[in-house]
Coordinates of C-alpha atoms and ligand atoms in Angstrom, one line a residue:
S894 CA 8.1 39.1 33.9
S895 CA 6.0 36.7 32.0
S896 CA 3.7 35.9 35.0
S897 CA 3.2 39.8 35.8
S898 CA 2.1 40.4 32.1
S899 CA -0.4 37.5 32.3
S900 CA -1.9 38.6 35.7
S901 CA -2.3 42.1 34.3
S902 CA -4.0 40.8 31.4
K903 CA -6.3 38.9 33.5
I904 CA -7.4 42.1 35.3
F905 CA -8.0 43.5 32.0
I906 CA -10.2 40.4 31.0
L907 CA -12.1 40.8 34.2
N908 CA -13.1 44.4 33.3
I909 CA -14.8 43.5 30.0
P910 CA -18.3 41.9 29.4
F911 CA -18.5 38.3 29.5
S912 CA -19.0 37.6 25.8
R913 CA -16.0 39.7 24.9
R914 CA -14.2 38.1 27.8
K915 CA -14.9 34.6 26.2
K916 CA -13.5 35.8 22.9
R917 CA -10.5 37.3 24.7
Q918 CA -9.7 33.9 26.4
Q919 CA -9.9 32.1 23.0
V920 CA -7.3 34.8 21.6
K921 CA -5.3 34.3 24.7
A922 CA -5.1 30.4 24.1
I923 CA -4.2 30.9 20.6
A924 CA -1.3 33.2 21.6
A925 CA -0.1 30.8 24.0
A926 CA 0.0 28.3 21.2
A927 CA 1.8 30.5 18.9
T928 CA 4.4 31.7 21.4
T929 CA 5.6 28.3 22.7
G930 CA 9.2 28.7 23.8
K931 CA 11.2 29.8 26.4
D932 CA 8.0 30.6 28.5
Q933 CA 6.3 27.2 27.7
N934 CA 6.5 24.9 30.8
I935 CA 7.4 21.2 30.1
L936 CA 7.4 18.4 32.7
V937 CA 10.0 15.7 31.7
I938 CA 9.7 12.2 33.6
M939 CA 13.0 10.4 32.8
G940 CA 14.3 6.9 33.9
A941 CA 15.5 3.5 32.6
T942 CA 13.2 1.3 31.3
G943 CA 11.0 -0.5 33.8
C944 CA 11.3 2.3 36.6
G945 CA 7.6 3.4 36.6
K946 CA 7.7 6.3 34.4
S947 CA 4.3 5.7 32.6
G948 CA 2.5 5.2 36.2
L949 CA 3.8 8.4 37.6
S950 CA 3.1 10.4 34.5
V951 CA -0.6 9.4 34.5
Q952 CA -0.7 10.1 38.2
L953 CA 0.7 13.6 37.9
A954 CA -1.3 14.3 34.5
S955 CA -4.5 13.5 36.5
H956 CA -3.6 16.2 38.9
Y957 CA -2.2 19.0 36.6
Q958 CA -4.4 19.2 33.6
S959 CA -1.7 17.5 31.3
E960 CA -1.1 15.6 28.1
I961 CA 1.3 13.3 27.8
I962 CA 4.1 13.0 24.9
N963 CA 5.9 9.6 24.6
C964 CA 9.4 9.7 24.3
D965 CA 10.3 6.0 24.0
K966 CA 11.7 5.3 20.6
M967 CA 10.3 1.9 20.3
Q968 CA 6.8 2.8 21.5
V969 CA 6.4 5.4 19.1
Y970 CA 6.0 2.8 16.6
K971 CA 2.6 1.2 15.7
G972 CA 2.3 -2.4 16.9
L973 CA 4.1 -5.0 19.5
D974 CA 2.2 -3.2 22.4
I975 CA 3.2 -5.9 24.8
T976 CA 6.8 -6.3 23.5
T977 CA 7.5 -2.8 24.0
N978 CA 5.6 -2.2 27.1
K979 CA 3.1 0.5 25.9
I980 CA 0.9 1.6 28.8
P981 CA -2.5 -0.1 28.4
L982 CA -5.5 2.1 27.6
H983 CA -7.3 1.2 30.9
E984 CA -4.2 2.6 32.7
R985 CA -4.2 5.9 30.8
H986 CA -7.2 7.3 32.9
D987 CA -8.4 9.2 29.9
V988 CA -5.2 11.3 29.8
P989 CA -4.3 12.0 26.2
H990 CA -1.2 10.3 24.9
H991 CA 0.7 11.7 21.8
L992 CA 3.2 9.9 19.7
L993 CA 2.4 6.6 21.2
G994 CA 1.9 4.0 18.6
D995 CA 1.6 6.4 15.8
V996 CA 4.5 5.6 13.6
D997 CA 3.9 2.7 11.3
S998 CA 7.4 1.7 10.2
I999 CA 9.3 -1.6 9.8
H1000 CA 12.0 -0.6 7.3
Q1001 CA 12.9 2.8 8.6
D1002 CA 14.1 4.4 11.7
F1003 CA 12.1 7.3 13.2
T1004 CA 15.1 9.5 14.4
P1005 CA 15.7 11.9 17.1
F1006 CA 15.3 14.6 14.4
H1007 CA 11.9 13.3 13.3
F1008 CA 10.9 13.2 16.9
R1009 CA 11.8 16.9 17.5
L1010 CA 9.8 17.9 14.6
R1011 CA 6.6 16.0 15.6
A1012 CA 6.9 16.8 19.2
D1013 CA 7.3 20.5 18.8
N1014 CA 3.8 20.5 17.0
V1015 CA 2.2 18.4 19.7
V1016 CA 3.6 20.7 22.5
S1017 CA 2.0 23.8 20.5
D1018 CA -1.2 21.8 20.3
I1019 CA -1.4 20.9 23.8
A1020 CA -0.5 24.5 24.9
S1021 CA -3.5 25.8 22.7
R1022 CA -5.6 23.8 25.0
N1023 CA -4.2 25.5 28.0
K1024 CA -2.6 22.1 29.3
L1025 CA 0.6 21.1 30.5
P1026 CA 3.0 18.8 28.3
I1027 CA 4.5 15.8 30.1
L1028 CA 7.3 14.2 28.4
V1029 CA 7.8 10.8 29.3
G1030 CA 10.0 8.0 28.3
G1031 CA 13.6 6.3 28.3
S1032 CA 14.8 7.5 25.1
N1033 CA 17.2 10.2 26.0
S1034 CA 18.3 11.1 22.5
F1035 CA 14.6 12.3 21.9
I1036 CA 14.5 14.1 25.1
H1037 CA 17.7 15.8 24.2
A1038 CA 16.7 16.4 20.5
M1039 CA 13.4 17.8 21.5
L1040 CA 14.6 20.2 24.3
V1041 CA 18.0 21.9 23.2
N1042 CA 17.9 25.1 21.6
H1043 CA 20.0 24.1 18.7
F1044 CA 20.0 20.6 17.4
N1045 CA 22.4 19.2 15.1
P1046 CA 21.0 15.8 13.7
N1047 CA 24.4 14.7 12.5
H1048 CA 26.1 14.7 15.7
D1049 CA 25.6 12.0 18.6
V1050 CA 26.1 14.0 22.0
F1051 CA 26.2 10.8 23.8
T1052 CA 29.6 9.5 22.5
P1053 CA 32.4 9.8 24.9
K1054 CA 34.0 13.4 25.2
S1055 CA 31.4 15.0 23.2
L1056 CA 29.7 18.2 24.9
I1057 CA 26.0 18.7 25.6
S1058 CA 24.5 22.2 25.8
S1059 CA 22.3 23.1 28.7
H1060 CA 20.5 25.7 26.7
L1061 CA 16.9 24.6 26.4
R1062 CA 14.1 25.8 24.3
Y1063 CA 11.4 25.3 27.0
R1064 CA 11.1 26.0 30.7
C1065 CA 11.6 22.3 31.8
C1066 CA 11.1 20.5 35.2
F1067 CA 12.8 17.3 35.0
L1068 CA 12.1 14.4 37.4
W1069 CA 14.4 11.3 37.1
L1070 CA 13.0 8.1 38.6
D1071 CA 16.0 6.3 39.6
V1072 CA 16.3 2.8 41.0
E1073 CA 19.5 1.2 41.9
F1074 CA 20.7 -1.2 39.4
P1075 CA 20.8 -4.6 40.9
I1076 CA 17.1 -4.2 42.2
L1077 CA 16.2 -2.7 38.8
A1078 CA 17.6 -5.7 37.0
E1079 CA 16.0 -8.0 39.0
Y1080 CA 12.8 -6.5 38.6
L1081 CA 13.2 -6.2 34.7
S1082 CA 13.7 -10.1 34.7
I1083 CA 10.5 -10.5 36.6
R1084 CA 8.9 -8.2 34.2
V1085 CA 10.0 -10.0 31.0
D1086 CA 8.5 -13.2 32.4
E1087 CA 5.1 -11.2 33.0
M1088 CA 5.3 -9.7 29.6
L1089 CA 5.5 -13.5 28.3
Q1090 CA 2.6 -14.5 30.4
I1091 CA 0.2 -11.7 29.1
G1092 CA 1.2 -12.7 25.4
M1093 CA 4.4 -11.4 24.4
F1094 CA 5.5 -14.7 22.6
E1095 CA 2.2 -14.9 20.7
E1096 CA 2.4 -11.4 19.6
L1097 CA 6.0 -12.0 18.4
A1098 CA 4.8 -15.0 16.7
E1099 CA 2.0 -13.1 14.7
F1100 CA 4.5 -10.3 13.8
Y1101 CA 7.2 -12.9 12.4
D1102 CA 7.9 -12.8 8.8
P1103 CA 10.4 -15.3 7.6
H1104 CA 11.3 -13.4 4.6
T1105 CA 12.0 -10.0 6.3
A1106 CA 13.8 -12.1 9.3
E1107 CA 16.2 -13.5 6.7
T1108 CA 16.7 -10.6 4.3
M1109 CA 16.3 -7.4 5.8
P1110 CA 18.4 -5.4 8.3
Y1111 CA 16.9 -4.5 11.6
T1112 CA 15.3 -1.2 11.3
G1113 CA 12.2 0.5 12.8
I1114 CA 10.0 -1.4 15.1
R1115 CA 12.2 -4.6 14.4
K1116 CA 14.6 -3.1 16.7
A1117 CA 12.5 -3.7 19.7
I1118 CA 14.0 -6.1 22.1
G1119 CA 12.0 -9.4 21.6
V1120 CA 12.2 -9.3 17.9
P1121 CA 15.6 -10.4 17.1
E1122 CA 15.9 -12.6 20.0
F1123 CA 12.8 -14.4 18.9
D1124 CA 13.5 -14.4 15.2
K1125 CA 16.1 -16.8 15.8
Y1126 CA 13.6 -19.1 17.5
F1127 CA 11.2 -18.8 14.9
Q1128 CA 13.6 -19.6 12.3
K1129 CA 14.0 -22.8 13.8
N1130 CA 10.4 -23.3 14.9
P1131 CA 8.2 -21.4 12.2
P1132 CA 5.1 -20.5 13.8
S1133 CA 3.2 -21.7 10.9
K1134 CA 4.0 -25.2 11.7
K1135 CA 2.4 -24.8 14.9
S1136 CA 4.6 -27.2 16.9
G1137 CA 5.0 -27.5 20.4
I1138 CA 7.3 -25.3 22.4
D1139 CA 11.0 -25.8 21.8
R1140 CA 12.1 -25.4 25.4
E1141 CA 15.8 -24.8 24.9
A1142 CA 15.6 -22.4 22.2
F1143 CA 12.8 -20.5 24.1
E1144 CA 15.0 -20.3 27.3
E1145 CA 17.6 -19.0 25.0
A1146 CA 15.6 -16.1 23.6
V1147 CA 14.2 -15.2 27.1
E1148 CA 17.6 -15.0 28.4
A1149 CA 19.0 -13.0 25.6
I1150 CA 15.8 -10.7 26.1
K1151 CA 16.4 -10.1 29.8
R1152 CA 20.3 -9.7 29.1
N1153 CA 19.7 -7.1 26.4
T1154 CA 17.1 -5.3 28.6
H1155 CA 19.6 -4.9 31.4
V1156 CA 22.1 -3.6 29.0
L1157 CA 19.5 -1.1 27.6
A1158 CA 18.6 0.0 31.4
E1159 CA 22.3 0.6 32.3
R1160 CA 23.1 2.7 29.1
Q1161 CA 20.1 4.7 29.9
I1162 CA 21.2 5.4 33.4
G1163 CA 24.3 6.5 31.8
K1164 CA 22.9 8.8 29.6
I1165 CA 20.9 10.7 32.3
L1166 CA 24.0 10.9 34.1
K1167 CA 25.6 12.7 31.4
L1168 CA 22.8 15.2 30.9
K1169 CA 23.0 15.8 34.7
E1170 CA 26.6 16.6 34.4
A1171 CA 26.0 18.9 31.5
G1172 CA 24.1 21.1 33.8
W1173 CA 20.6 19.9 33.1
D1174 CA 18.5 20.6 36.5
I1175 CA 17.2 17.3 37.0
N1176 CA 15.6 16.4 40.4
V1177 CA 16.3 12.8 41.5
L1178 CA 13.5 10.5 43.0
N1179 CA 14.9 7.3 44.3
A1180 CA 12.4 4.7 43.8
T1181 CA 14.6 1.9 45.0
E1182 CA 12.6 0.8 48.0
A1183 CA 9.3 0.8 46.0
F1184 CA 11.0 -1.7 43.6
R1185 CA 12.7 -3.8 46.4
A1186 CA 9.1 -4.2 47.8
V1187 CA 8.3 -6.1 44.6
V1188 CA 11.6 -8.1 44.1
E1189 CA 11.9 -9.0 47.7
P1190 CA 8.1 -9.4 49.1
G1191 CA 7.6 -10.4 52.5
T1192 CA 9.6 -7.5 54.0
G1193 CA 6.7 -6.1 55.3
R1194 CA 6.6 -2.8 53.2
N1195 CA 3.7 -2.1 50.8
R1196 CA 4.9 -0.8 47.2
K1197 CA 1.9 1.4 46.9
E1198 CA 2.6 3.0 50.4
I1199 CA 6.1 3.4 49.7
W1200 CA 5.4 5.1 46.3
E1201 CA 3.2 7.6 47.6
K1202 CA 5.5 8.7 50.4
E1203 CA 8.8 8.6 48.5
I1204 CA 7.8 9.3 44.8
L1205 CA 4.4 10.8 44.4
E1206 CA 4.7 13.5 47.4
P1207 CA 8.1 14.8 46.5
S1208 CA 7.0 15.0 42.9
F1209 CA 3.9 17.0 43.8
R1210 CA 6.1 19.4 45.8
I1211 CA 8.7 19.8 43.1
V1212 CA 6.1 20.4 40.4
N1213 CA 4.1 22.8 42.7
R1214 CA 7.3 24.8 43.1
F1215 CA 8.2 24.8 39.6
L1216 CA 4.5 25.8 38.5
K1217 CA 4.4 28.8 41.0
E1218 CA 8.1 30.0 40.3
Ligands
ATP1060 P1 18.5 6.6 23.4 O1 19.8 5.7 23.4 O2 18.4 6.8 21.8 O3 18.3 7.7 24.3 P2 17.1 4.3 24.2 O4 17.7 4.4 25.5 O5 15.6 4.2 24.2 O6 17.4 5.8 23.4 P3 19.2 2.7 22.7 O7 20.2 2.5 23.8 O8 19.5 3.4 21.6 O9 17.6 3.1 23.4 O10 18.7 1.3 22.7 C1 17.6 1.1 21.7 C2 17.4 -0.2 21.7 O11 16.8 -0.7 22.8 C3 16.4 -0.4 20.7 O12 16.8 -0.6 19.6 C4 15.7 -1.5 21.3 O13 16.4 -2.9 20.9 C5 15.6 -1.3 22.7 N1 14.6 -0.6 23.3 C6 14.4 0.5 23.8 N2 13.1 0.8 24.1 C7 12.6 -0.4 23.9 C8 11.0 -0.7 24.1 N3 10.2 0.1 24.6 N4 10.8 -2.1 23.9 C9 11.8 -2.8 23.3 N5 12.9 -2.5 23.0 C10 13.3 -1.2 23.3

């Protein structure tokens, strides 16, 4: 019914002079902002850490006139860009990104409830520009908080036996980038090594504060994987002393980071499955082969080609169908 009312108003607009038409269009845009709700389309890209969500979101955003809303709970914080894996500026291809590095907080957590409030305003904003909001990130508690009709901040729906509602307050299209766990785990270990190569250790050395590390609980951005693991290293080898690398302690920190990243990915996949079982209409895209091409090079298949055929093309099909319905 919403599409028929919008097409009839389009005809009406075409019948009025251009200057007035422009004004009408502005009014229409404002109305769209004011009425975000059940008719508001949102594309949601889900998946465990490392499975290629950021890349896919930019590829789709460039095609559909979209803006991206980050829902990775560590990437909402300001700082530690390498450690938290924020998509670098040059890879964003001018697509506006929201709630990415906006929150300056070391001593307080940005909660799902905070996210719901902030993201709600961002959606209205994006809608007022007549663009499609794309929600992207691995924090399913944020996705859940943002999308359900009724949200109770005092109830963790991801505990065993707890029920998840499938009544959503937007019209959502879900894409889940799924990678079989052993392949994903192998890739995540490689990614940690790459992050170290591009400056994760130096970033954490700069961030390290001995007083905070010794006296404060882990809150805010200090919860990011890498901070607690390297705090231990820096307590033993303070960055201010500028001594050489303590190989043993370094390897220990790196192994802990890899382990904790695997645990995170496994938990995230479990949460997506829970949402799916609760009746969320999640489209699964299997990206395993694209990642196999990275972790097992020399098998002759090229990551980019596989990605285009097995992820990008089906994504376009699903989103086109969603936008036409
Ligand atoms: P949720 O479970 O709320 O959906 P999530 O899957 O992102 O969110 P949790 O299982 O709660 O995360 O685990 C969160 C922990 O994972 C954080 O405290 C942090 O240690 C780590 N983590 C999550 N995302 C990142 C990230 N981008 N960079 C570094 N560490 C991260």
